[in-house]
Each structure stands twice: as structure tokens, then as C-alpha cells.
Coordinates of C-alpha atoms in Angstrom, one line a residue:
Chain A
M165 CA 69.4 44.0 186.0
S166 CA 70.9 41.2 184.0
V167 CA 73.0 43.1 182.1
R168 CA 74.4 44.9 185.2
A169 CA 74.6 41.9 187.1
A170 CA 76.7 40.4 184.7
E171 CA 79.3 43.0 185.8
G172 CA 79.1 41.6 189.4
G173 CA 79.5 37.9 188.8
K174 CA 78.8 35.3 186.2
H175 CA 75.0 35.8 185.6
N176 CA 73.3 34.8 182.2
V177 CA 69.4 35.0 181.8
L178 CA 68.1 36.0 185.5
H179 CA 64.6 34.8 186.8
P180 CA 62.5 36.2 189.8
G181 CA 64.0 34.5 192.9
D182 CA 67.6 34.3 191.7
I183 CA 70.2 35.6 193.9
V184 CA 72.8 37.7 192.2
V185 CA 75.8 40.2 193.0
L186 CA 75.3 43.8 191.7
P187 CA 78.1 46.0 191.0
V188 CA 76.9 49.6 192.8
D189 CA 77.4 52.9 190.7
L190 CA 76.5 55.1 193.9
A191 CA 75.8 54.5 197.6
M192 CA 74.1 56.8 199.7
A193 CA 73.5 57.4 203.4
Q194 CA 71.9 60.1 205.4
D195 CA 72.3 61.3 209.1
S196 CA 69.7 58.8 210.2
T197 CA 71.5 55.8 209.0
G198 CA 74.6 57.0 208.2
P199 CA 76.2 57.0 211.7
L200 CA 75.3 53.3 212.1
A201 CA 77.0 52.4 208.7
I202 CA 79.9 54.1 209.9
K203 CA 80.0 52.3 213.2
V204 CA 79.6 49.1 211.2
I205 CA 82.7 49.9 208.7
R206 CA 84.8 50.8 211.5
E207 CA 84.0 47.5 213.2
M208 CA 84.9 45.9 209.8
G209 CA 88.3 47.8 210.3
I210 CA 88.1 49.2 206.8
Q211 CA 90.3 51.8 206.3
K212 CA 89.6 52.9 202.8
L213 CA 86.4 52.8 200.9
W214 CA 85.7 51.1 197.8
D215 CA 85.3 54.4 195.6
P216 CA 84.8 57.4 197.8
S217 CA 83.4 59.4 194.8
R218 CA 80.7 57.0 194.6
V219 CA 79.9 57.3 198.4
H220 CA 77.5 60.2 199.4
L221 CA 76.5 61.3 202.8
V222 CA 73.7 63.5 203.1
I223 CA 72.8 65.4 206.1
D224 CA 68.9 65.9 205.4
H225 CA 66.9 64.3 208.4
T226 CA 67.3 66.9 210.7
Y227 CA 69.3 69.6 209.0
P228 CA 70.4 71.9 210.8
A229 CA 70.9 70.1 213.9
A230 CA 67.8 70.6 216.4
D231 CA 69.7 69.3 219.3
E232 CA 73.0 68.6 220.7
K233 CA 72.6 64.7 219.9
V234 CA 71.9 65.6 216.3
A235 CA 74.8 68.0 215.9
N236 CA 77.0 65.6 217.2
L237 CA 76.1 62.9 214.8
H238 CA 76.3 65.2 212.0
N239 CA 79.9 66.1 213.3
L240 CA 80.5 62.3 213.3
I241 CA 79.6 62.3 209.6
R242 CA 81.4 65.1 208.7
E243 CA 84.6 63.9 210.2
F244 CA 84.1 60.5 208.6
V245 CA 83.7 62.3 205.2
R246 CA 87.0 64.4 205.5
E247 CA 88.8 61.1 206.7
M248 CA 87.4 58.9 203.7
G249 CA 87.2 61.4 201.0
C250 CA 83.7 60.7 200.1
R251 CA 81.0 63.3 199.4
L252 CA 79.1 65.3 201.8
V253 CA 75.8 67.0 200.9
E254 CA 74.2 69.3 203.7
G255 CA 70.5 70.6 203.7
S256 CA 69.0 69.1 200.7
I257 CA 67.0 65.7 201.0
S258 CA 69.1 63.2 199.5
H259 CA 66.4 61.5 196.9
Q260 CA 66.1 65.1 195.5
H261 CA 69.6 66.0 195.5
L262 CA 70.5 62.8 193.6
L263 CA 67.9 63.1 191.2
E264 CA 68.9 66.7 190.4
S265 CA 72.8 65.8 190.4
H266 CA 73.9 62.3 190.2
V267 CA 70.9 59.8 189.1
V268 CA 71.3 58.5 185.4
P269 CA 69.2 56.0 183.5
G270 CA 70.6 52.4 184.0
M271 CA 72.7 53.4 187.0
I272 CA 72.7 51.0 189.9
L273 CA 72.0 53.2 193.2
F274 CA 71.7 52.0 196.7
G275 CA 70.5 54.3 199.6
A276 CA 70.3 53.8 203.3
D277 CA 66.9 55.3 203.3
S278 CA 63.7 53.5 202.0
H279 CA 62.5 56.0 199.6
T280 CA 65.5 55.6 197.3
C281 CA 63.4 53.9 195.0
Q282 CA 62.5 57.3 193.6
G283 CA 65.7 56.9 191.1
G284 CA 63.6 54.5 189.3
A285 CA 61.6 57.5 187.9
V286 CA 64.3 58.3 185.3
G287 CA 65.0 54.3 184.6
A288 CA 67.5 53.8 187.2
F289 CA 67.7 50.7 189.4
A290 CA 67.5 52.3 192.9
T291 CA 66.6 50.8 196.1
G292 CA 67.0 51.1 200.1
V293 CA 69.1 48.8 202.4
G294 CA 69.8 48.9 205.8
S295 CA 73.3 50.4 207.5
S296 CA 75.1 47.2 207.6
D297 CA 74.2 46.5 203.9
M298 CA 75.6 50.2 203.1
A299 CA 78.5 49.6 205.1
A300 CA 79.5 46.5 203.1
I301 CA 78.8 48.5 199.8
W302 CA 81.1 51.0 200.7
A303 CA 83.6 48.5 201.6
T304 CA 83.3 46.3 198.2
G305 CA 81.1 48.0 195.8
K306 CA 79.0 45.1 195.5
I307 CA 75.9 43.8 197.1
W308 CA 73.6 40.7 196.9
A309 CA 70.0 41.1 195.9
R310 CA 67.3 38.6 194.8
V311 CA 65.7 39.3 191.6
P312 CA 62.1 40.7 192.1
E313 CA 59.1 39.9 190.4
S314 CA 57.5 42.6 188.2
V315 CA 54.2 44.3 188.4
K316 CA 52.8 46.4 185.4
V317 CA 50.7 49.5 186.1
N318 CA 49.1 50.9 182.9
L319 CA 48.2 54.4 183.2
T320 CA 45.6 55.6 180.8
G321 CA 43.7 59.2 179.9
K322 CA 44.7 62.5 181.7
L323 CA 44.4 63.9 185.2
E324 CA 41.8 66.4 185.9
K325 CA 42.1 69.4 187.1
G326 CA 43.1 69.4 190.9
V327 CA 44.4 65.4 190.6
F328 CA 48.0 65.0 190.9
A329 CA 50.8 62.3 190.7
R330 CA 50.4 61.9 194.2
D331 CA 46.8 60.9 193.8
I332 CA 47.7 58.3 191.5
V333 CA 50.1 56.8 193.8
S334 CA 47.8 56.9 196.7
H335 CA 45.3 55.3 194.7
F336 CA 47.6 52.3 193.7
I337 CA 48.8 51.9 197.3
G338 CA 45.2 51.9 198.6
R339 CA 44.2 49.3 196.1
V340 CA 47.3 46.9 196.4
G341 CA 47.5 47.3 200.2
E342 CA 50.6 48.0 202.3
D343 CA 52.3 45.0 201.3
G344 CA 50.9 44.9 197.8
G345 CA 54.6 45.7 196.1
N346 CA 56.8 44.0 198.6
Y347 CA 60.0 42.4 197.1
R348 CA 58.4 43.3 193.7
S349 CA 59.4 45.7 191.2
I350 CA 56.8 48.2 189.6
E351 CA 56.8 49.3 186.4
W352 CA 54.6 52.3 185.4
K353 CA 53.5 52.2 181.9
G354 CA 50.9 53.4 179.3
P355 CA 50.2 56.2 177.1
A356 CA 49.5 58.5 180.0
V357 CA 53.1 58.2 181.2
K358 CA 54.1 61.0 178.8
T359 CA 51.9 63.6 180.4
L360 CA 53.6 63.1 183.5
S361 CA 56.7 65.3 184.3
I362 CA 60.0 63.9 185.8
S363 CA 59.1 65.6 189.1
S364 CA 55.6 63.8 188.9
R365 CA 57.4 60.4 188.1
A366 CA 59.8 61.1 191.1
C367 CA 56.6 61.5 193.3
I368 CA 55.3 58.3 192.0
S369 CA 58.4 56.1 192.2
N370 CA 59.4 57.7 195.7
N371 CA 55.9 57.2 197.3
S372 CA 55.7 53.5 195.8
M373 CA 57.9 52.6 198.7
E374 CA 54.7 52.4 200.8
C375 CA 53.5 49.4 199.4
G376 CA 56.8 47.8 199.9
C377 CA 58.4 47.6 196.5
K378 CA 62.0 47.1 195.8
L379 CA 61.9 49.2 192.4
S380 CA 59.6 51.5 191.1
V381 CA 60.3 52.2 187.6
F382 CA 59.5 54.4 184.5
E383 CA 60.9 53.4 181.0
V384 CA 63.3 56.1 179.8
D385 CA 61.2 58.2 177.1
E386 CA 61.4 61.4 175.3
A387 CA 60.7 63.4 178.5
T388 CA 63.7 61.4 180.2
R389 CA 66.1 62.2 177.4
D390 CA 65.1 65.7 177.6
Y391 CA 65.6 66.0 181.1
F392 CA 69.2 64.6 180.9
K393 CA 70.0 67.0 177.9
K394 CA 68.8 69.9 180.1
V395 CA 70.6 69.1 183.1
N396 CA 73.7 67.8 181.1
R397 CA 74.2 64.2 182.2
K398 CA 74.7 61.5 180.0
P399 CA 72.7 58.2 180.7
L400 CA 74.5 55.2 181.4
M401 CA 72.1 53.0 179.7
E402 CA 68.3 52.8 178.6
V403 CA 66.4 49.8 180.3
H404 CA 63.3 48.7 178.3
A405 CA 61.0 45.9 179.2
G406 CA 61.1 43.3 176.4
P407 CA 58.1 41.9 174.5
K408 CA 58.6 38.6 176.8
A409 CA 58.4 40.4 180.0
N410 CA 56.3 38.4 182.6
Y411 CA 54.3 40.3 185.1
V412 CA 52.9 38.7 187.9
K413 CA 50.1 41.0 188.3
E414 CA 48.7 44.0 185.9
Y415 CA 46.7 46.8 186.9
T416 CA 45.1 49.8 185.2
I417 CA 44.7 53.2 186.3
E418 CA 42.3 55.5 184.3
L419 CA 43.6 58.9 185.3
D420 CA 40.3 60.6 184.2
E421 CA 38.4 58.7 186.8
L422 CA 40.7 59.7 189.6
Q423 CA 39.8 61.8 192.4
P424 CA 42.1 63.8 195.0
Q425 CA 43.0 61.1 197.3
V426 CA 43.4 61.2 201.4
A427 CA 44.9 58.4 203.4
E428 CA 43.4 58.1 207.0
P429 CA 45.6 58.1 210.2
G430 CA 47.7 54.8 210.9
H431 CA 48.0 53.1 207.5
V432 CA 49.1 54.3 204.2
D433 CA 46.6 52.1 202.4
Q434 CA 43.6 53.5 204.0
V435 CA 42.9 55.8 201.3
K436 CA 39.4 57.5 200.3
T437 CA 38.6 60.1 198.1
V438 CA 38.8 63.7 199.5
D439 CA 34.7 64.2 199.5
E440 CA 34.5 61.3 202.1
M441 CA 36.9 63.0 204.5
E442 CA 36.2 66.9 203.8
G443 CA 35.6 68.6 206.9
Q444 CA 37.8 67.1 209.1
H445 CA 39.8 69.7 211.4
V446 CA 43.4 69.9 210.8
D447 CA 45.9 71.7 213.3
Q448 CA 48.7 71.4 210.6
A449 CA 48.9 71.2 207.0
F450 CA 52.4 70.2 205.9
I451 CA 53.7 70.6 202.5
G452 CA 57.2 69.1 201.7
S453 CA 59.0 65.9 202.1
S454 CA 61.0 63.7 199.5
T455 CA 57.7 62.6 198.1
N456 CA 55.9 66.1 197.3
G457 CA 58.6 68.8 198.0
R458 CA 59.6 69.7 194.4
I459 CA 58.8 73.1 192.7
E460 CA 55.8 71.7 191.0
D461 CA 54.3 70.6 194.2
L462 CA 55.2 74.2 195.7
A463 CA 53.9 76.0 192.6
I464 CA 50.4 74.4 192.9
S465 CA 50.4 75.0 196.5
A466 CA 51.1 78.8 196.1
Q467 CA 48.5 79.1 193.4
I468 CA 45.8 77.8 195.8
L469 CA 47.2 79.9 198.8
K470 CA 47.7 83.1 196.7
G471 CA 45.1 86.0 197.8
H472 CA 44.0 83.5 201.0
H473 CA 45.2 83.1 204.5
V474 CA 45.9 80.2 206.4
K475 CA 42.9 79.8 208.8
A476 CA 43.4 80.9 212.5
G477 CA 44.3 77.8 214.5
T478 CA 46.0 76.0 212.0
R479 CA 49.6 76.0 210.9
C480 CA 50.8 75.7 207.5
I481 CA 54.4 74.6 207.1
V482 CA 56.1 74.6 203.5
T483 CA 59.4 72.6 203.3
P484 CA 61.1 72.5 199.9
A485 CA 63.0 69.1 199.1
S486 CA 66.5 70.6 198.0
R487 CA 68.4 73.8 198.2
L488 CA 68.0 74.3 194.3
V489 CA 63.9 74.0 195.0
F490 CA 64.3 76.4 198.2
E491 CA 66.1 78.8 195.8
E492 CA 63.7 78.7 193.0
A493 CA 60.8 79.0 195.2
I494 CA 62.5 82.4 196.5
T495 CA 63.6 83.6 192.9
T496 CA 60.1 82.9 191.5
G497 CA 58.3 84.7 194.2
L498 CA 56.5 81.3 195.8
A499 CA 58.1 81.7 199.1
E500 CA 56.6 85.3 199.3
T501 CA 53.3 84.1 198.6
F502 CA 53.6 81.5 201.4
L503 CA 54.6 84.1 203.6
E504 CA 51.8 86.3 202.7
A505 CA 49.4 83.6 203.2
G506 CA 50.8 83.3 206.9
A507 CA 52.4 79.8 206.2
V508 CA 56.1 79.0 207.7
F509 CA 58.7 78.4 204.8
T510 CA 61.7 76.5 206.2
N511 CA 64.8 75.4 204.5
A512 CA 65.1 71.9 202.9
T513 CA 64.9 69.1 205.4
C514 CA 63.1 65.8 206.0
G515 CA 62.0 67.7 209.1
A516 CA 58.4 67.4 210.0
C517 CA 58.0 64.0 207.8
V518 CA 60.0 62.2 210.2
G519 CA 59.1 64.0 213.3
T520 CA 62.4 65.4 214.2
H521 CA 61.7 69.2 213.9
L522 CA 60.3 72.1 212.1
G523 CA 56.6 70.8 212.6
V524 CA 56.5 68.0 215.2
L525 CA 52.9 67.3 216.2
G526 CA 52.0 67.3 219.9
E527 CA 49.4 65.3 221.7
N528 CA 46.0 64.7 219.9
E529 CA 47.2 66.9 217.1
I530 CA 45.9 66.5 213.6
C531 CA 48.0 67.0 210.6
I532 CA 47.3 66.6 206.7
S533 CA 50.7 66.2 205.1
S534 CA 52.1 65.3 201.7
S535 CA 54.8 63.2 203.2
P536 CA 54.7 59.7 202.6
R537 CA 53.9 58.1 205.9
N538 CA 51.0 58.3 208.5
Y539 CA 52.1 55.9 210.9
V540 CA 51.4 56.3 214.7
G541 CA 53.8 58.3 216.3
R542 CA 55.6 59.2 212.8
M543 CA 55.6 62.9 213.1
G544 CA 55.4 63.4 217.0
A545 CA 52.9 62.4 219.5
S546 CA 51.6 58.7 219.2
S547 CA 48.1 60.3 219.9
A548 CA 48.5 62.7 216.9
Q549 CA 46.9 61.9 213.8
I550 CA 48.1 62.2 210.0
Y551 CA 46.1 62.3 206.9
L552 CA 48.1 62.0 203.7
A553 CA 47.2 64.1 200.5
S554 CA 48.6 65.7 197.6
P555 CA 50.2 69.4 198.2
A556 CA 47.4 71.1 196.7
T557 CA 44.6 69.2 199.3
A558 CA 47.2 70.2 202.0
A559 CA 47.1 73.7 200.7
A560 CA 43.5 74.1 200.3
S561 CA 43.0 72.5 203.7
A562 CA 45.2 74.9 205.5
I563 CA 43.1 77.7 204.0
E564 CA 39.8 76.2 205.8
G565 CA 41.4 74.8 208.8
K566 CA 39.8 71.4 207.6
I567 CA 40.3 68.9 204.9
T568 CA 39.2 70.5 201.5
D569 CA 39.0 69.6 198.0
P570 CA 41.6 71.6 196.2
R571 CA 39.5 71.8 193.1
K572 CA 37.3 74.4 195.0
Y573 CA 40.5 76.9 194.6
L574 CA 41.9 75.8 191.1
Chain B
M191 CA 69.2 26.5 213.7
R192 CA 66.4 25.5 215.9
L193 CA 64.9 27.9 218.3
S194 CA 61.9 27.9 220.8
G195 CA 60.2 30.4 223.1
R196 CA 57.1 32.1 224.2
A197 CA 54.9 34.1 221.6
W198 CA 54.0 37.6 221.7
V199 CA 51.6 37.9 219.0
F200 CA 51.0 40.9 216.4
G201 CA 48.4 41.7 213.7
D202 CA 49.5 42.7 210.0
N203 CA 51.8 45.9 208.9
V204 CA 53.7 46.4 212.1
D205 CA 55.9 49.2 210.7
T206 CA 59.3 50.2 211.8
D207 CA 58.1 53.3 213.8
Q208 CA 56.1 51.2 215.6
I209 CA 59.1 49.1 216.5
I210 CA 61.2 51.9 217.2
S211 CA 59.9 55.5 216.8
G212 CA 62.3 57.9 214.8
K213 CA 62.7 60.1 217.7
Y214 CA 64.5 57.4 219.7
L215 CA 67.3 56.6 216.9
T216 CA 69.5 59.5 218.2
L217 CA 69.9 57.8 221.3
R218 CA 72.2 55.3 219.4
D219 CA 73.0 53.1 222.6
P220 CA 70.8 49.9 221.7
D221 CA 69.9 49.4 225.3
E222 CA 68.5 52.9 225.8
M223 CA 66.4 52.4 222.3
A224 CA 65.2 49.1 223.5
K225 CA 63.4 50.4 226.3
H226 CA 61.2 51.9 223.8
V227 CA 60.2 49.1 221.5
F228 CA 56.6 48.8 220.5
E229 CA 56.0 51.8 223.0
A230 CA 52.8 52.8 221.3
A231 CA 51.6 49.6 220.2
R232 CA 52.5 47.3 223.0
P233 CA 53.5 49.4 225.8
E234 CA 53.5 46.2 228.1
F235 CA 56.1 44.7 225.8
P236 CA 59.3 46.2 226.9
S237 CA 58.9 45.2 230.7
G238 CA 57.4 42.0 229.8
V239 CA 59.5 40.4 227.5
R240 CA 61.8 37.5 228.6
K241 CA 64.9 36.5 226.8
G242 CA 63.9 33.7 224.2
D243 CA 60.5 35.1 223.4
V244 CA 59.3 34.8 220.2
I245 CA 57.5 37.4 218.0
V246 CA 54.7 36.1 215.7
A247 CA 53.0 38.4 213.2
G248 CA 50.7 38.7 210.4
K249 CA 51.9 40.0 206.8
N250 CA 54.3 42.4 206.1
F251 CA 56.1 42.6 209.5
G252 CA 58.8 45.8 209.7
S253 CA 57.3 47.9 207.0
G254 CA 58.2 51.1 206.2
S255 CA 61.7 52.6 207.1
S256 CA 65.3 51.2 206.1
R257 CA 66.4 51.6 209.9
E258 CA 68.4 48.6 211.0
E259 CA 67.7 49.7 214.8
A260 CA 64.3 48.0 214.3
P261 CA 65.6 44.5 214.3
V262 CA 68.3 45.5 216.6
V263 CA 66.2 46.6 219.4
I264 CA 64.0 43.4 219.1
K265 CA 67.2 41.2 219.2
R266 CA 68.4 43.3 222.3
V267 CA 65.3 42.7 224.4
G268 CA 66.2 38.9 224.0
I269 CA 63.7 38.2 221.2
S270 CA 65.1 34.6 219.6
I271 CA 63.2 34.7 216.3
A272 CA 60.6 36.9 214.4
I273 CA 58.2 34.8 212.6
A274 CA 55.6 36.1 210.3
R275 CA 53.0 35.6 207.6
S276 CA 55.6 37.9 205.5
F277 CA 58.3 40.4 206.2
A278 CA 58.9 43.6 204.7
R279 CA 62.0 43.4 202.3
L280 CA 64.2 46.1 204.2
F281 CA 63.4 44.5 207.5
F282 CA 63.9 41.0 206.3
R283 CA 67.6 41.9 205.1
N284 CA 68.3 44.1 208.1
A285 CA 67.6 41.3 210.4
I286 CA 69.7 38.7 208.9
N287 CA 72.5 41.4 208.7
I288 CA 72.2 41.9 212.6
G289 CA 71.7 38.3 213.3
L290 CA 68.1 38.4 214.3
P291 CA 66.6 34.8 212.9
V292 CA 63.5 35.3 210.9
L293 CA 61.1 32.6 209.4
E294 CA 58.2 33.2 207.1
C295 CA 54.7 30.9 208.2
K296 CA 51.5 31.3 206.4
N297 CA 49.9 29.5 209.6
Y298 CA 50.9 32.2 211.9
A299 CA 47.2 32.9 212.9
R300 CA 47.3 29.5 214.6
I301 CA 49.7 30.6 217.1
V302 CA 48.0 32.5 220.3
E303 CA 49.7 34.8 222.8
G304 CA 51.8 32.9 225.1
D305 CA 52.0 29.6 223.3
I306 CA 55.3 28.1 223.0
V307 CA 56.6 27.6 219.4
E308 CA 59.7 25.8 218.1
A309 CA 61.3 27.1 214.7
D310 CA 63.8 25.0 212.5
L311 CA 65.2 27.1 210.2
E312 CA 66.9 24.4 208.1
A313 CA 63.9 22.1 207.8
G314 CA 61.8 25.0 207.4
I315 CA 59.4 23.8 210.0
L316 CA 57.4 25.7 212.9
K317 CA 56.0 23.8 215.6
N318 CA 53.3 25.1 218.1
M319 CA 54.4 23.1 221.2
T320 CA 51.4 24.3 223.2
R321 CA 48.9 22.9 220.9
G322 CA 50.9 20.1 219.5
D323 CA 50.5 21.6 215.8
T324 CA 53.4 21.4 213.3
F325 CA 53.4 24.1 210.0
P326 CA 55.8 24.2 207.0
A327 CA 57.5 27.3 206.8
S328 CA 60.1 29.2 204.6
K329 CA 63.4 27.7 203.8
M330 CA 66.3 30.3 203.8
P331 CA 69.1 30.1 201.0
K332 CA 72.2 28.3 202.6
F333 CA 74.2 31.5 202.5
L334 CA 71.8 33.6 204.6
L335 CA 71.4 30.8 207.2
N336 CA 75.2 30.8 207.4
M337 CA 75.3 34.4 208.0
L338 CA 72.5 34.0 210.6
E339 CA 74.4 31.3 212.6
T340 CA 77.6 33.3 212.4
G341 CA 75.5 35.9 214.1
G342 CA 75.2 38.5 211.3
A343 CA 76.8 40.2 208.3
L344 CA 79.5 42.0 210.6
E345 CA 80.2 38.7 212.4
A346 CA 80.5 36.8 209.1
Y347 CA 82.7 39.5 207.7
R348 CA 85.0 39.5 210.5
R349 CA 85.3 35.4 210.4
R350 CA 86.4 35.5 206.7
H351 CA 88.9 38.0 207.5
G352 CA 90.1 36.0 210.6
E353 CA 89.4 38.8 213.0
S354 CA 87.2 37.2 215.2

């Protein structure tokens, strides 16, 4: 942060609590936060954005529009993009799209969406802000930020069969609580990091938001470098914690000992192991979201569902995180497996996770979901209940119509 | 900046979906959205809240989404200040940006629903006028206090650019 903050103002060595001005490399808003940012920038009287090529508007929360109001908001965004010459993306979830196409190590990325911290998976400085902050960035290319304290999470061992990145981060949130990372930067370290794919790291960085963190970062390693060679994008810089790095807290997670995790409805930190929840009836199983809608999530779900059928009386909805994931799921036959199993395979959208379309819950319905939040009313009715789990646990639960340990099917 | 009012007391981890559910964001009109503030958590709130009232909450108030509409609707129904043990970082930023004063106080639990409290943002002091208690509270960096006094980030920008 120090190095990049130096570009934004006169900063030398930074300490937690310092307020700095950061230069922004990429600024994103989506169809839920974008319209308000557009309203603010119009009220500011700004005619020209600081750098339209660095401003991305992503229509993902409700894509395609589910009703007339949303359709009008989408058009408002399209019109703004045309006028300002910035970038428009439709039908991929912002975080996954940016990971696939734009984010690089060392980049400073701000998004008007809380899960923007996903960018930390590849060593970017990535965090969420609200619409007014986003409008200010669009106008100036800069933003003030408070230097966060750092927390270190040491990952050791190796995940057992049926246990996934989502279980690591769910376990962590359960351990530190909903505010355990508030204002802080989480650094994921330790020998087990190299066993985690970039997608798995993205899941962890994304879902870390649920303990309130500002950043959730994996240092660049061989896997990151390979990934950027493969996608042919050049890292801006590698940021590594120095030997004198200070951590306000350190945790260790022994991956071998981890069980599949399930968060109980209402709060993301009410996390138990799957055996404590087994047998709970579910009306819907949702596999998707920016947290867990990548190809590895769909692949494990398809592997579990293959040769089985979604239980009568239960719906299973599979929503990929991006157009690329959607296409790959079709070309590799995963989509076919979902359809054969009786699941619904949708286009890429935030959809059910934000309760806007493609899987909204009715009164008293119970859902197991790989999405990041189980707040009251999040996916629809206030009386609906949302259990959070990995895609594998959601898929196994779809087969049995009740919360089920995925290891049974692997 | 000194603000006082009648307290509405909330617990820990009041998330943004409780403040304003995602399904109401497409309403866009803050007055329409404000009818649904705390709809599931405190159904009596939208009709019972009076101008100048104060929110007093536990830790991590406003957790979750980046939606700026959360502090917007709270301000719109007339809440003069949100006081909490702590705020989620996105809510904290958004609140200041839209001109909703916020104050962190560790002694939040000594405020009871209906108590009259007074917050002094410059001094970092919270008083329970009903019970005669005085508590230390957070002090805000000067530039944020100035932004709040101006009415938020947009107002501050307009004044700097002489359009107010």
C-alpha cells in the first residue's frame, strides 16, 4: 500500500490508522450501486470521467432485467456508458469478470460492491465502497483510505476429500465472528496456500467480506504467476509482506482437520460442521454466486449430481459466475449433467443470492446455498431460512432434499 | 457538532439487508424506500420513528452490503445520529458521505430504549441525559467531521466548487 499510496500523495512509511490518498487503477460499479453513483456524479456536474477506460459498469445483479423498474435502471446505465465512453459488461458477475479479464497483482481496485475484496486473491489491493465514493473516484481517480491493521491466517496441511476452500473461509468466519475482520486486511499464508487454485483463493478472498475485512490477500506465488502467463496479462507489481510485518492477530487453520461447514440461518458466523446439521429439510439448493460460481464449483457439483436426481419437492438452481464459466459448463458437459439431474441451469447473474430473480424464496422456505449471505430476507421472504455451505454440500443436499454430507457422494 | 434525541436500541451485527432489504433498492425514491427501513427486524420502527431520534446499537452496525441506501434511509426517516459499539467499514464510509453522523461508544449498552442521549462529535463524548451518565466516545478525524458538518461528500464537493 505504501508504494502505491506514494503515487497519490506525499506518503512515506505508513502505519495502521494513517489516512492516505490512493490512485485508483480500476473502478467498478454494478446495476444495484451504479445508478446512485451516476445520480451523484450528475449532481456533481461532472461531464467527463477521470479515465473512462478504467471505469467499468457491470450489469450483474439482475441480468437480464426481471421487471420494468430494473430494465429502466439498466438503460440508465447503458446511456451513461455511451455518454461517458466507459466500459459496459452485461451478464457476468463483476468480481469474476474482473478476475478473468482485468485484475492483476499490485493493482488498486475499488468497486461499489462489498465483495470486490475478491481481487486480493491475486495480490491486488481490492475493496468495496459505496456509490458516492465511487462517483468521487470516477471524477478524480483518487480516494482516501485508512491504512488497515493486518491479520495473518496460516494455512497448514491439505484439505480432505469433500472439503473445499469455502469450508476454510466459513470456518474462519465462524471463528472470528461477523466483525472479526472489520477494517482489517487479512493475509492468507502458510504452506497450504500452494495447494489452493486461483479460483479457490478467489472464493476465500471474496467470502472474507463476511467478517467485515477491507482486504483479503494472497501473496503472489508460482500459481499466480502461471495464471497470469496463461491469461496473458502482465502483473503491475508483486507485493510481499516484509520480515518486519506486524499482525494484530494470527490464526492457524489445520486443513486436514477441517470438516464440511454449514452456517445456520440469520448470521454468517453461526457456523457448524455438516454432521451437526444433517437431515434438515431444504426446499431449494442454490449453487452459484461470486463466492462459489466458478468452473471448479460447477465441476464438483456435477460430479456429485451425476447419475442422481434432485429430490422431488426440492429445487436445485445452478448459476455460473460469468459468461465464460457458463460457456465452459456447456462445452464440458457440466450443464447437461445438471439438466439430467433435474436442476435448473441459469445464465450468469447475482440472481438468487441477492433475492432479485432466478431463485427467490417464498415464505418459510428453506434453502441451502453456496452464496455468501444468509441474512434475514436476503433471498426473498423474511421468514425464509438460508443455510450456507460449499457447492458440494449444496449439491449433495439437493439429491436428498435435506442437508447432506457431500463425502457420501465422492 | 452536538446532537441529541430519543434512543432506539439495537443489538449486534445489524446488517444492511435488515436496514433496507435488497428488493426495495429499485424503488430509488428514498422516501419510498424509507417506508421499509428495519421492516423485518423492527416492524414498528418506520411508523414510530420521530425526527431527531437516535439509533444506539452494538458492534458491527451496518455489516454486509456496500449499499449506500442503508444510511440514506436511516437519515431520511429523521434519525439524527447513529451510535454503535462499532460500525462495519462500508456503512461508516457511506454514512459520512451522505451526511449521517456516526459515533462509536463502548458504553452503548448503558443506553436503554427511549433514553434521551446527547452526542458531542468534536469532544468525543456521549451523554445519557435520562440517567445522568457521561461516556467517552470516538473522535473523528477533522476532515471527516468537516464533511459531516457540510452535509456529506456531495455537499462538500459542491461548496469547494462554489455551486452551493
